């Protein structure tokens, strides 16, 4: 993404949104959100202009993590069966053609894939295999497993750096973040972070990574170049149970979903401190932002809906009922 | 401005420290006793040992766990940390021996309040819940004086409990009970304290275990920590009634107060503690 300096934030957001739209889709196509529903085993397709579910895609298995391809034409959804610790027939990353809303491919990604990341070139995918303690690197064109890497115990969150060179894989039991060199296909460092790390996200410039710690109740800030945790930010008390993390397109804010209190913490990324919080639905986990960073969406597992947050006013402006137990949300 | 002598001393100390880090692993010994629950506790410790060894390689901090050493009645040789105490008597003995040797001792079996009170040991940490915690749990659950109190149940699912129960069943071939959980958690807590200290000896690990910011994940949905006044692990408990009834989890979900306030409703409070060893 080109970096633009000395431009007012609104213009910057507009410029980024416009260039992204021109590059990736027709200017008039509506913005769409996709939501994985763990309970009803479906993906809800939401038209964000009308704020309504316009389609429901049956997945035939339990969907959790989801990502759009960089060109926005494909949606990848992690599917598991109900038996952890065994690679069952349903364990896969499903590839959905966004235009037809049909599953067009299934990629094997080890047992019980939950979260994964896609490289910026759209060619490969790295998935965390929770029970195996590994991360699988998959070539999406050939559907081939390029490598299986040993990471921490109970791996969970995955984030690929904006330049595609690194992937961070969190692990809940070992309180670790494994840093994967994607070209070398090897773990090059393991960092100790706060207790029970869940999601990870990079800043747009790739210099920082943010990791939520569910039992620690904090967000760990990692200096990517130094491979070092440089700050641990208290979020919503020990009862907050933070999970989902997203960084604003300009890198100025980090949003963290506190699953147990139903609040999203807003972190100032320069000061590394919480500057506000917004009440959303019950047990928010997955978060996504509109491309201009103006709207934040949370998938609320226990209220079975998606909250829409105005990030300027810092308040919830709407809720969209989806399927049962929504887990994650992705916006295009 | 450092004098030359001070500088040499400091660098010498640094060199010694790095040599120790490179060569001397933290030595954890899990004791086998001929009592009920010991086999199960050791099975838990074995899973804890697998996981701690793997994490030790990841963080490049050496750690050894001897996970089934028959207890001779004394302190095992070449140990920085001892896990055991399946009875009040063995716990009392080990607590005393550990304190005089500067060894850490993690009690995984004794509920004796006296060993957390007037007879407490300065280097003893209690993973097993005290009798006072059991009493409070029964009272708060209102399930009668005969109700069984568990540290862990093989049927727990939330907060990563299903994953832990699955891992144990897969590794050991049996359901994870309270003794197994205690063995697993003792090794986990010690190894995590060691990693957070970035290596070191028993004293460094002890400092981490009692650090006010220390938090441990026992897969019970709340952060766990050791109470400063008697080094008793604060933790949720499960009270079992008659067969076929749901166990009651304490603290109950959504209880008022901070996490530590909720957990400290079970057991001896700081103001009532008679433990003076610190």
Coordinates of C-alpha atoms in Angstrom, one line a residue:
Chain A
X1 CA 0.0 0.0 0.0
X2 CA 1.5 3.4 -0.9
X3 CA 2.2 5.7 2.0
X4 CA 0.9 9.2 1.8
X5 CA 2.1 11.9 4.2
X6 CA 0.8 15.3 5.2
X7 CA -2.7 14.6 4.0
X8 CA -5.7 15.2 6.3
X9 CA -7.0 11.9 7.6
X10 CA -10.4 12.1 5.9
X11 CA -8.7 12.7 2.5
X12 CA -6.2 10.0 3.2
X13 CA -9.0 7.6 3.9
X14 CA -10.9 8.6 0.8
X15 CA -7.8 8.3 -1.3
X16 CA -7.0 4.8 0.1
X17 CA -10.6 3.7 -0.3
X18 CA -10.8 5.0 -3.9
X19 CA -7.5 3.5 -5.0
X20 CA -8.4 0.2 -3.4
X21 CA -11.8 0.2 -5.0
X22 CA -10.4 1.0 -8.4
X23 CA -7.8 -1.7 -8.1
X24 CA -10.1 -4.4 -6.9
X25 CA -13.7 -4.0 -7.9
X26 CA -16.1 -1.9 -9.9
X27 CA -16.7 1.4 -8.1
X28 CA -20.5 0.9 -7.8
X29 CA -20.4 -2.6 -6.2
X30 CA -21.8 -2.4 -2.7
X31 CA -19.6 -3.2 0.4
X32 CA -20.3 -6.6 1.7
X33 CA -19.5 -8.3 5.0
X34 CA -19.2 -12.1 5.5
X35 CA -19.9 -13.7 8.8
X36 CA -19.1 -17.3 9.9
X37 CA -21.8 -18.8 12.0
X38 CA -20.3 -21.6 14.1
X39 CA -23.7 -22.9 15.3
X40 CA -25.8 -22.8 12.1
X41 CA -22.7 -23.9 10.0
X42 CA -23.3 -21.1 7.5
X43 CA -21.8 -17.9 6.2
X44 CA -24.1 -14.9 6.2
X45 CA -23.6 -12.3 3.4
X46 CA -24.5 -8.8 4.6
X47 CA -25.1 -5.9 2.3
X48 CA -23.6 -3.1 4.4
X49 CA -25.5 -0.3 2.6
X50 CA -28.9 -1.7 3.6
X51 CA -27.5 -3.5 6.6
X52 CA -29.3 -6.7 5.8
X53 CA -28.4 -10.3 5.2
X54 CA -28.8 -10.8 1.5
X55 CA -27.6 -14.4 1.3
X56 CA -26.7 -17.4 3.5
X57 CA -24.1 -19.9 2.3
X58 CA -24.4 -23.4 3.8
X59 CA -20.9 -24.7 4.7
X60 CA -21.8 -28.3 5.9
X61 CA -19.3 -28.0 8.8
X62 CA -18.3 -25.7 11.6
X63 CA -16.9 -22.4 10.1
X64 CA -14.6 -20.2 12.1
X65 CA -11.7 -18.1 10.7
X66 CA -12.3 -16.3 7.4
X67 CA -10.4 -14.1 5.0
X68 CA -10.9 -12.5 1.6
X69 CA -8.3 -12.9 -1.1
X70 CA -6.4 -9.7 -1.8
X71 CA -8.4 -9.2 -5.0
X72 CA -11.6 -9.7 -3.1
X73 CA -12.8 -12.5 -5.5
X74 CA -12.4 -15.4 -3.2
X75 CA -13.5 -15.9 0.4
X76 CA -11.6 -18.5 2.4
X77 CA -13.3 -20.1 5.4
X78 CA -11.8 -22.5 8.0
X79 CA -14.0 -25.5 8.5
X80 CA -13.8 -28.1 11.3
X81 CA -15.7 -31.2 12.3
X82 CA -16.9 -31.6 15.8
X83 CA -14.1 -33.9 16.8
X84 CA -10.9 -32.1 17.7
X85 CA -7.6 -33.9 17.7
X86 CA -8.4 -35.9 14.6
X87 CA -8.2 -34.7 11.1
X88 CA -11.7 -35.5 10.0
X89 CA -13.2 -35.3 6.5
X90 CA -14.6 -31.9 7.2
X91 CA -11.3 -30.2 8.4
X92 CA -10.4 -27.9 5.5
X93 CA -10.2 -24.3 4.3
X94 CA -13.1 -23.8 1.9
X95 CA -12.6 -21.5 -1.0
X96 CA -15.8 -19.6 -2.0
X97 CA -16.2 -17.8 -5.3
X98 CA -17.6 -14.4 -4.1
X99 CA -19.5 -13.8 -7.4
X100 CA -21.5 -17.1 -7.3
X101 CA -21.3 -17.6 -3.5
X102 CA -20.4 -21.3 -4.1
X103 CA -17.6 -23.4 -2.6
X104 CA -15.2 -24.0 -5.5
X105 CA -12.3 -25.7 -3.7
X106 CA -11.3 -27.3 -0.4
X107 CA -7.8 -27.0 0.8
X108 CA -6.5 -29.5 3.3
X109 CA -4.8 -27.6 6.1
X110 CA -4.0 -30.1 8.8
X111 CA -6.4 -31.0 11.5
X112 CA -8.8 -28.6 13.1
X113 CA -7.9 -25.4 11.4
X114 CA -9.3 -22.4 13.2
X115 CA -7.4 -19.3 12.2
X116 CA -5.2 -18.6 9.2
X117 CA -3.7 -15.9 7.1
X118 CA -3.3 -15.3 3.4
X119 CA -0.1 -13.8 1.9
X120 CA -0.6 -10.4 0.1
X121 CA 0.1 -12.0 -3.3
X122 CA -2.9 -14.3 -2.7
X123 CA -0.8 -17.4 -3.4
X124 CA -0.4 -19.1 -0.1
X125 CA -2.1 -19.6 3.2
X126 CA -0.8 -20.4 6.6
X127 CA -3.2 -22.1 9.1
X128 CA -2.8 -22.9 12.9
X129 CA -3.6 -26.5 13.8
X130 CA -4.7 -26.3 17.3
X131 CA -4.4 -29.8 18.6
X132 CA -1.3 -30.8 16.5
X133 CA 0.7 -27.8 17.7
X134 CA 1.7 -27.0 14.1
X135 CA 1.1 -24.4 11.4
X136 CA 0.5 -25.6 7.9
X137 CA 1.8 -23.6 4.9
X138 CA -0.4 -24.3 1.8
X139 CA 0.1 -23.3 -1.9
X140 CA -3.4 -22.2 -3.0
X141 CA -2.9 -22.8 -6.7
X142 CA -1.7 -26.4 -6.4
X143 CA -3.5 -27.2 -3.1
X144 CA -0.2 -28.6 -1.9
X145 CA 1.1 -28.5 1.7
X146 CA 4.4 -26.7 1.4
X147 CA 5.5 -27.1 5.0
X148 CA 4.3 -28.1 8.5
X149 CA 6.0 -26.0 11.1
X150 CA 6.2 -26.8 14.8
X151 CA 4.9 -23.8 16.7
X152 CA 3.7 -23.4 20.3
X153 CA 1.2 -25.6 22.2
X154 CA -2.5 -25.0 21.2
X155 CA -1.8 -22.6 18.3
X156 CA -4.5 -20.1 17.7
X157 CA -4.1 -16.7 16.0
X158 CA -2.3 -16.2 12.7
X159 CA -1.3 -12.9 11.1
X160 CA 0.7 -12.4 7.9
X161 CA 2.8 -9.2 7.7
X162 CA 1.8 -6.6 5.1
X163 CA 4.9 -7.4 3.0
X164 CA 4.2 -11.1 3.2
X165 CA 7.6 -12.0 4.6
X166 CA 6.6 -13.0 8.1
X167 CA 3.7 -14.7 9.8
X168 CA 3.0 -14.6 13.5
X169 CA 1.4 -17.6 15.1
X170 CA 0.1 -17.4 18.7
X171 CA -0.2 -20.4 21.0
X172 CA -2.6 -20.4 24.0
X173 CA -0.9 -22.9 26.3
X174 CA 2.7 -21.9 25.8
X175 CA 1.9 -18.1 25.9
X176 CA 4.0 -17.8 22.8
X177 CA 4.2 -16.1 19.4
X178 CA 6.2 -18.0 16.8
X179 CA 7.6 -15.8 14.1
X180 CA 7.6 -17.6 10.7
X181 CA 9.9 -16.6 7.9
X182 CA 7.6 -17.3 5.0
X183 CA 10.4 -17.6 2.3
X184 CA 12.5 -19.9 4.5
X185 CA 9.4 -21.8 5.6
X186 CA 10.9 -21.9 9.1
X187 CA 10.2 -20.6 12.6
X188 CA 12.9 -18.0 13.3
X189 CA 12.0 -16.9 16.8
X190 CA 9.6 -17.5 19.6
X191 CA 8.4 -14.7 21.9
X192 CA 6.9 -15.1 25.4
X193 CA 3.7 -12.9 25.6
X194 CA 1.0 -12.5 28.2
X195 CA -1.3 -15.3 29.3
X196 CA -3.4 -17.2 26.8
X197 CA -2.7 -15.2 23.6
X198 CA -5.4 -15.3 21.0
X199 CA -5.5 -13.1 17.9
X200 CA -2.6 -11.2 16.3
X201 CA -2.7 -8.3 13.8
X202 CA 0.0 -6.2 12.1
X203 CA 0.0 -2.4 11.8
X204 CA -0.3 -1.4 8.1
X205 CA 3.4 -0.4 8.0
X206 CA 4.3 -3.8 9.4
X207 CA 6.4 -2.3 12.2
X208 CA 4.2 -3.4 15.0
X209 CA 2.2 -6.4 15.8
X210 CA -0.6 -6.6 18.4
X211 CA -1.5 -9.8 20.3
X212 CA -4.5 -10.1 22.6
X213 CA -4.2 -12.2 25.8
X214 CA -7.5 -13.7 26.9
X215 CA -6.6 -14.6 30.5
X216 CA -4.0 -11.8 30.9
X217 CA -6.7 -9.3 29.9
X218 CA -4.1 -7.3 27.9
X219 CA -2.8 -6.4 24.4
X220 CA 0.9 -7.1 23.9
X221 CA 2.7 -4.7 21.5
X222 CA 5.5 -6.3 19.5
X223 CA 8.3 -4.4 17.8
X224 CA 8.6 -6.5 14.6
X225 CA 12.1 -5.6 13.6
X226 CA 13.5 -6.2 17.1
X227 CA 11.3 -9.3 17.6
X228 CA 10.5 -8.1 21.1
X229 CA 7.4 -7.2 23.2
X230 CA 7.7 -3.5 24.0
X231 CA 4.4 -2.9 25.8
X232 CA 1.6 -4.7 27.6
X233 CA -1.7 -2.7 27.7
X234 CA -4.4 -3.5 30.2
X235 CA -7.7 -3.5 28.4
X236 CA -11.0 -4.1 30.3
X237 CA -9.9 -5.7 33.5
X238 CA -9.2 -9.3 34.2
X239 CA -12.8 -10.2 33.4
X240 CA -12.6 -8.7 29.8
X241 CA -11.3 -11.8 28.0
X242 CA -10.0 -10.0 24.9
X243 CA -9.9 -12.0 21.7
X244 CA -10.4 -10.2 18.3
X245 CA -7.9 -7.5 17.2
X246 CA -7.9 -5.1 14.2
X247 CA -5.8 -2.1 13.4
X248 CA -7.2 1.0 11.6
X249 CA -6.0 1.5 8.0
X250 CA -3.9 4.5 9.1
X251 CA -2.4 2.6 12.0
X252 CA -3.4 5.1 14.6
X253 CA -5.8 2.8 16.5
X254 CA -6.2 -0.8 17.6
X255 CA -9.6 -2.2 18.4
X256 CA -9.8 -5.3 20.7
X257 CA -13.0 -7.3 21.3
X258 CA -13.5 -8.2 25.0
X259 CA -15.6 -11.3 24.7
X260 CA -16.8 -11.5 28.3
X261 CA -17.8 -7.8 28.9
X262 CA -19.1 -7.3 25.4
X263 CA -17.1 -4.1 25.0
X264 CA -14.6 -3.2 22.3
X265 CA -11.5 -1.4 23.7
X266 CA -10.1 1.4 21.6
X267 CA -6.3 1.7 21.9
X268 CA -4.3 4.7 20.7
X269 CA -1.4 3.0 18.9
X270 CA 1.0 5.9 19.4
X271 CA 0.5 6.3 23.1
X272 CA -0.1 2.6 23.6
X273 CA -3.1 3.2 25.9
X274 CA -6.8 2.7 25.9
X275 CA -8.7 5.8 24.9
X276 CA -12.2 4.5 25.0
X277 CA -14.6 1.5 24.8
X278 CA -17.8 0.7 23.0
X279 CA -20.5 -1.7 24.2
X280 CA -21.5 -4.1 21.4
X281 CA -23.4 -7.4 21.5
X282 CA -22.8 -10.4 23.7
X283 CA -19.4 -12.2 23.4
X284 CA -17.9 -10.4 20.6
X285 CA -14.9 -12.2 19.1
X286 CA -14.2 -11.4 15.4
X287 CA -13.8 -7.8 14.3
X288 CA -13.5 -6.1 10.9
X289 CA -13.2 -2.6 9.7
X290 CA -14.6 -0.9 6.6
X291 CA -11.7 0.0 4.3
X292 CA -11.8 3.7 5.3
X293 CA -11.7 2.7 9.0
X294 CA -15.0 4.5 9.7
X295 CA -17.1 1.5 10.6
X296 CA -16.2 -1.4 12.9
X297 CA -18.1 -4.7 12.8
X298 CA -18.1 -7.2 15.6
X299 CA -19.4 -10.8 15.4
X300 CA -21.3 -11.4 18.7
X301 CA -21.4 -15.2 19.5
X302 CA -24.0 -15.1 22.2
X303 CA -26.4 -12.4 20.8
X304 CA -26.2 -14.0 17.3
X305 CA -25.7 -10.7 15.6
X306 CA -23.2 -8.3 14.2
X307 CA -22.8 -4.8 15.8
X308 CA -22.0 -1.8 13.7
X309 CA -19.8 0.8 15.5
X310 CA -19.2 4.3 14.3
X311 CA -15.5 4.7 15.1
X312 CA -15.7 8.5 15.1
X313 CA -18.5 8.8 17.5
X314 CA -17.3 5.6 19.3
X315 CA -20.8 4.2 19.7
X316 CA -22.9 1.3 18.3
X317 CA -25.2 2.5 15.6
X318 CA -26.9 -0.8 14.6
X319 CA -27.1 -4.5 14.9
X320 CA -27.7 -7.1 12.2
X321 CA -29.1 -10.5 13.2
X322 CA -27.1 -13.3 11.5
X323 CA -26.9 -17.1 12.1
X324 CA -26.3 -18.9 15.3
X325 CA -23.0 -18.3 17.2
X326 CA -21.3 -15.9 14.8
X327 CA -17.5 -16.3 15.1
X328 CA -15.7 -14.0 12.6
X329 CA -16.4 -11.3 10.2
X330 CA -14.6 -10.1 7.0
X331 CA -15.4 -7.0 5.0
X332 CA -14.9 -6.3 1.3
Chain B
X1 CA 31.1 6.0 37.3
X2 CA 32.2 2.4 38.0
X3 CA 35.5 1.7 39.6
X4 CA 37.6 -0.9 37.8
X5 CA 37.0 -3.3 40.6
X6 CA 33.3 -2.8 40.4
X7 CA 33.3 -3.2 36.7
X8 CA 35.2 -6.4 36.8
X9 CA 33.0 -7.7 39.5
X10 CA 29.9 -6.8 37.5
X11 CA 31.2 -8.4 34.3
X12 CA 32.3 -11.4 36.1
X13 CA 28.9 -11.8 37.6
X14 CA 27.4 -11.4 34.2
X15 CA 29.6 -14.0 32.8
X16 CA 28.7 -16.4 35.6
X17 CA 25.1 -15.7 35.1
X18 CA 25.3 -16.4 31.3
X19 CA 27.3 -19.6 32.0
X20 CA 24.7 -20.8 34.4
X21 CA 21.9 -20.0 31.9
X22 CA 23.7 -21.9 29.2
X23 CA 24.6 -24.9 31.3
X24 CA 22.4 -25.3 34.3
X25 CA 18.8 -26.2 33.6
X26 CA 16.1 -25.7 36.2
X27 CA 15.6 -29.2 37.8
X28 CA 12.1 -30.2 38.7
X29 CA 11.4 -33.4 40.5
X30 CA 7.9 -35.0 40.8
X31 CA 7.7 -37.4 43.6
X32 CA 5.9 -40.8 43.5
X33 CA 4.1 -41.7 46.7
X34 CA 2.3 -44.9 47.5
X35 CA -1.0 -43.1 48.1
X36 CA -4.3 -42.7 46.3
X37 CA -4.0 -40.1 43.6
X38 CA -0.3 -40.3 43.2
X39 CA -0.3 -42.1 39.9
X40 CA -2.9 -39.7 38.5
X41 CA -1.0 -36.7 39.7
X42 CA 2.2 -38.0 38.1
X43 CA 0.3 -38.6 34.8
X44 CA -0.7 -35.0 34.9
X45 CA 2.8 -33.9 35.7
X46 CA 4.0 -36.0 32.7
X47 CA 1.7 -34.0 30.3
X48 CA 2.9 -30.8 32.0
X49 CA 6.5 -32.0 31.6
X50 CA 6.0 -32.7 27.8
X51 CA 4.6 -29.2 27.4
X52 CA 7.2 -27.5 29.6
X53 CA 10.0 -29.2 27.8
X54 CA 8.7 -28.1 24.4
X55 CA 8.3 -24.5 25.6
X56 CA 11.8 -24.7 27.1
X57 CA 13.2 -25.5 23.7
X58 CA 11.2 -22.7 22.1
X59 CA 12.5 -20.1 24.6
X60 CA 16.0 -21.6 24.7
X61 CA 15.8 -21.9 28.5
X62 CA 16.8 -25.4 29.7
X63 CA 14.5 -27.3 32.1
X64 CA 14.5 -30.9 33.2
X65 CA 11.6 -32.8 34.8
X66 CA 12.1 -36.1 36.5
X67 CA 8.5 -37.1 36.6
X68 CA 8.2 -40.2 38.8
X69 CA 10.9 -40.3 41.4
X70 CA 10.1 -42.6 44.4
X71 CA 9.9 -40.6 47.5
X72 CA 12.4 -41.7 50.1
X73 CA 11.1 -39.6 52.9
X74 CA 13.7 -36.9 52.4
X75 CA 14.4 -34.2 49.9
X76 CA 15.4 -35.5 46.5
X77 CA 19.0 -34.7 45.4
X78 CA 19.7 -32.3 42.6
X79 CA 16.4 -30.6 42.7
X80 CA 15.5 -26.9 42.4
X81 CA 11.8 -27.6 42.6
X82 CA 9.9 -30.5 44.1
X83 CA 6.3 -31.5 43.3
X84 CA 4.5 -33.8 45.7
X85 CA 2.9 -33.9 49.1
X86 CA 0.0 -36.3 48.4
X87 CA -0.8 -36.6 52.2
X88 CA -0.7 -34.0 55.0
X89 CA 2.2 -35.9 56.6
X90 CA 4.4 -35.9 53.4
X91 CA 3.4 -32.3 52.7
X92 CA 4.5 -31.2 56.2
X93 CA 7.8 -33.0 55.9
X94 CA 8.6 -31.7 52.4
X95 CA 7.6 -28.2 53.3
X96 CA 10.0 -28.1 56.2
X97 CA 12.9 -29.8 54.3
X98 CA 12.4 -27.5 51.3
X99 CA 12.5 -24.3 53.3
X100 CA 15.8 -25.2 55.0
X101 CA 17.4 -26.2 51.7
X102 CA 16.1 -23.2 49.7
X103 CA 14.2 -25.5 47.4
X104 CA 10.7 -24.7 46.0
X105 CA 8.0 -27.2 47.0
X106 CA 4.6 -27.4 45.2
X107 CA 2.0 -29.2 47.3
X108 CA -0.4 -31.0 45.0
X109 CA -2.3 -33.2 47.5
X110 CA -2.6 -31.8 51.0
X111 CA -5.6 -29.7 52.1
X112 CA -4.3 -29.1 55.6
X113 CA -5.0 -25.6 56.8
X114 CA -2.2 -25.7 59.4
X115 CA 0.4 -26.1 56.7
X116 CA -0.9 -22.8 55.2
X117 CA -1.2 -21.2 58.6
X118 CA 1.2 -21.3 61.6
X119 CA 3.2 -24.2 60.1
X120 CA 3.5 -22.6 56.6
X121 CA 6.8 -22.9 54.8
X122 CA 8.5 -20.0 53.1
X123 CA 9.2 -21.9 49.9
X124 CA 6.0 -23.9 49.7
X125 CA 3.2 -23.2 47.2
X126 CA -0.1 -24.9 47.4
X127 CA -1.7 -26.0 44.2
X128 CA -4.1 -28.3 46.1
X129 CA -7.0 -26.3 47.6
X130 CA -7.1 -25.8 51.4
X131 CA -9.7 -27.3 53.7
X132 CA -10.9 -23.7 54.2
X133 CA -11.5 -23.4 50.4
X134 CA -13.4 -26.7 50.4
X135 CA -15.6 -25.6 53.3
X136 CA -16.4 -22.2 51.6
X137 CA -17.1 -23.9 48.3
X138 CA -19.6 -26.3 50.0
X139 CA -21.2 -23.5 51.9
X140 CA -21.5 -21.2 48.9
X141 CA -22.8 -24.0 46.7
X142 CA -25.3 -24.9 49.4
X143 CA -24.9 -28.6 48.6
X144 CA -24.4 -29.9 52.1
X145 CA -21.3 -31.0 54.1
X146 CA -20.8 -34.2 52.2
X147 CA -20.6 -32.7 48.8
X148 CA -17.3 -33.4 47.0
X149 CA -15.2 -30.5 45.9
X150 CA -13.0 -30.9 42.8
X151 CA -10.1 -28.9 41.4
X152 CA -11.0 -30.2 37.9
X153 CA -13.5 -32.4 36.1
X154 CA -12.9 -34.4 33.0
X155 CA -16.2 -33.1 31.7
X156 CA -15.2 -29.4 31.7
X157 CA -15.3 -27.8 28.3
X158 CA -15.3 -24.0 28.4
X159 CA -12.1 -21.8 28.4
X160 CA -9.9 -24.4 26.7
X161 CA -10.8 -27.1 29.2
X162 CA -12.0 -29.4 26.4
X163 CA -8.6 -29.0 24.7
X164 CA -6.8 -29.8 27.9
X165 CA -9.0 -32.8 28.7
X166 CA -8.5 -34.1 25.1
X167 CA -4.8 -33.7 25.3
X168 CA -4.6 -35.6 28.6
X169 CA -6.9 -38.4 27.4
X170 CA -4.8 -38.7 24.3
X171 CA -1.4 -38.7 26.1
X172 CA -2.4 -40.8 29.1
X173 CA -5.5 -42.7 28.1
X174 CA -7.6 -41.8 31.1
X175 CA -9.8 -38.9 32.1
X176 CA -8.1 -35.9 33.8
X177 CA -9.1 -35.8 37.5
X178 CA -8.2 -33.3 40.2
X179 CA -4.9 -34.9 41.1
X180 CA -3.9 -35.0 37.4
X181 CA -4.8 -31.4 37.0
X182 CA -2.8 -30.4 40.0
X183 CA 0.3 -32.3 38.8
X184 CA -0.1 -30.7 35.3
X185 CA -0.6 -27.2 36.7
X186 CA 2.3 -27.4 39.2
X187 CA 4.8 -28.2 36.4
X188 CA 3.2 -25.5 34.1
X189 CA 3.2 -22.8 36.8
X190 CA 6.9 -23.5 37.7
X191 CA 8.0 -23.6 34.1
X192 CA 6.2 -20.4 33.2
X193 CA 7.6 -18.6 36.2
X194 CA 11.1 -19.8 35.0
X195 CA 10.5 -18.6 31.5
X196 CA 9.2 -15.2 32.7
X197 CA 12.3 -14.9 34.9
X198 CA 14.3 -15.6 31.7
X199 CA 16.0 -18.5 33.4
X200 CA 17.5 -18.6 36.9
X201 CA 17.4 -20.6 40.1
X202 CA 14.8 -21.5 42.7
X203 CA 14.9 -18.0 44.2
X204 CA 14.3 -16.4 40.8
X205 CA 11.3 -18.7 40.1
X206 CA 9.9 -18.1 43.6
X207 CA 10.0 -14.3 43.0
X208 CA 8.0 -14.8 39.8
X209 CA 5.5 -17.1 41.4
X210 CA 4.7 -14.5 44.1
X211 CA 5.0 -11.4 41.8
X212 CA 1.9 -9.2 42.1
X213 CA 1.5 -9.2 38.3
X214 CA 1.8 -13.0 38.0
X215 CA -1.1 -14.7 36.2
X216 CA -1.5 -18.3 35.2
X217 CA -3.9 -20.1 33.0
X218 CA -5.2 -23.3 34.4
X219 CA -7.9 -23.6 31.7
X220 CA -10.5 -22.6 34.2
X221 CA -11.6 -19.4 32.6
X222 CA -10.0 -17.1 35.2
X223 CA -6.4 -16.0 35.7
X224 CA -4.9 -17.9 38.7
X225 CA -2.3 -16.6 41.1
X226 CA -0.7 -17.5 44.4
X227 CA -1.9 -15.6 47.4
X228 CA 0.9 -13.4 48.9
X229 CA 0.0 -14.3 52.5
X230 CA 0.1 -18.1 52.4
X231 CA 1.1 -18.9 48.8
X232 CA -2.2 -20.8 48.3
X233 CA -3.3 -20.9 44.6
X234 CA -6.5 -19.0 44.1
X235 CA -8.7 -20.9 41.7
X236 CA -12.2 -21.8 40.8
X237 CA -13.6 -25.0 42.4
X238 CA -16.4 -27.4 41.3
X239 CA -18.8 -28.8 43.8
X240 CA -20.5 -32.1 43.0
X241 CA -23.9 -33.1 44.3
X242 CA -25.8 -36.2 43.8
X243 CA -25.3 -38.2 40.6
X244 CA -27.1 -36.7 37.7
X245 CA -27.0 -33.1 38.9
X246 CA -24.8 -30.5 37.4
X247 CA -21.7 -29.5 39.3
X248 CA -21.7 -26.0 40.7
X249 CA -18.7 -23.8 39.6
X250 CA -17.4 -21.3 42.2
X251 CA -17.1 -18.4 41.9
X252 CA -20.4 -18.5 39.9
X253 CA -20.3 -16.8 36.5
X254 CA -21.0 -13.1 36.7
X255 CA -20.3 -12.8 40.4
X256 CA -19.7 -9.2 41.6
X257 CA -16.2 -7.9 42.4
X258 CA -12.8 -8.1 40.8
X259 CA -11.4 -11.4 39.8
X260 CA -9.2 -11.6 42.9
X261 CA -12.1 -10.6 45.2
X262 CA -14.3 -13.3 43.7
X263 CA -11.6 -16.0 44.1
X264 CA -10.7 -14.9 47.6
X265 CA -14.2 -15.7 48.8
X266 CA -12.9 -19.2 48.9
X267 CA -10.4 -19.8 51.7
X268 CA -8.4 -17.9 54.3
X269 CA -8.2 -14.1 53.8
X270 CA -5.1 -12.1 54.4
X271 CA -6.5 -10.6 57.7
X272 CA -7.1 -14.1 59.1
X273 CA -3.9 -15.7 58.0
X274 CA -1.5 -17.0 60.6
X275 CA 1.3 -17.7 58.1
X276 CA 4.3 -15.6 59.0
X277 CA 7.0 -17.2 56.8
X278 CA 7.6 -15.1 53.8

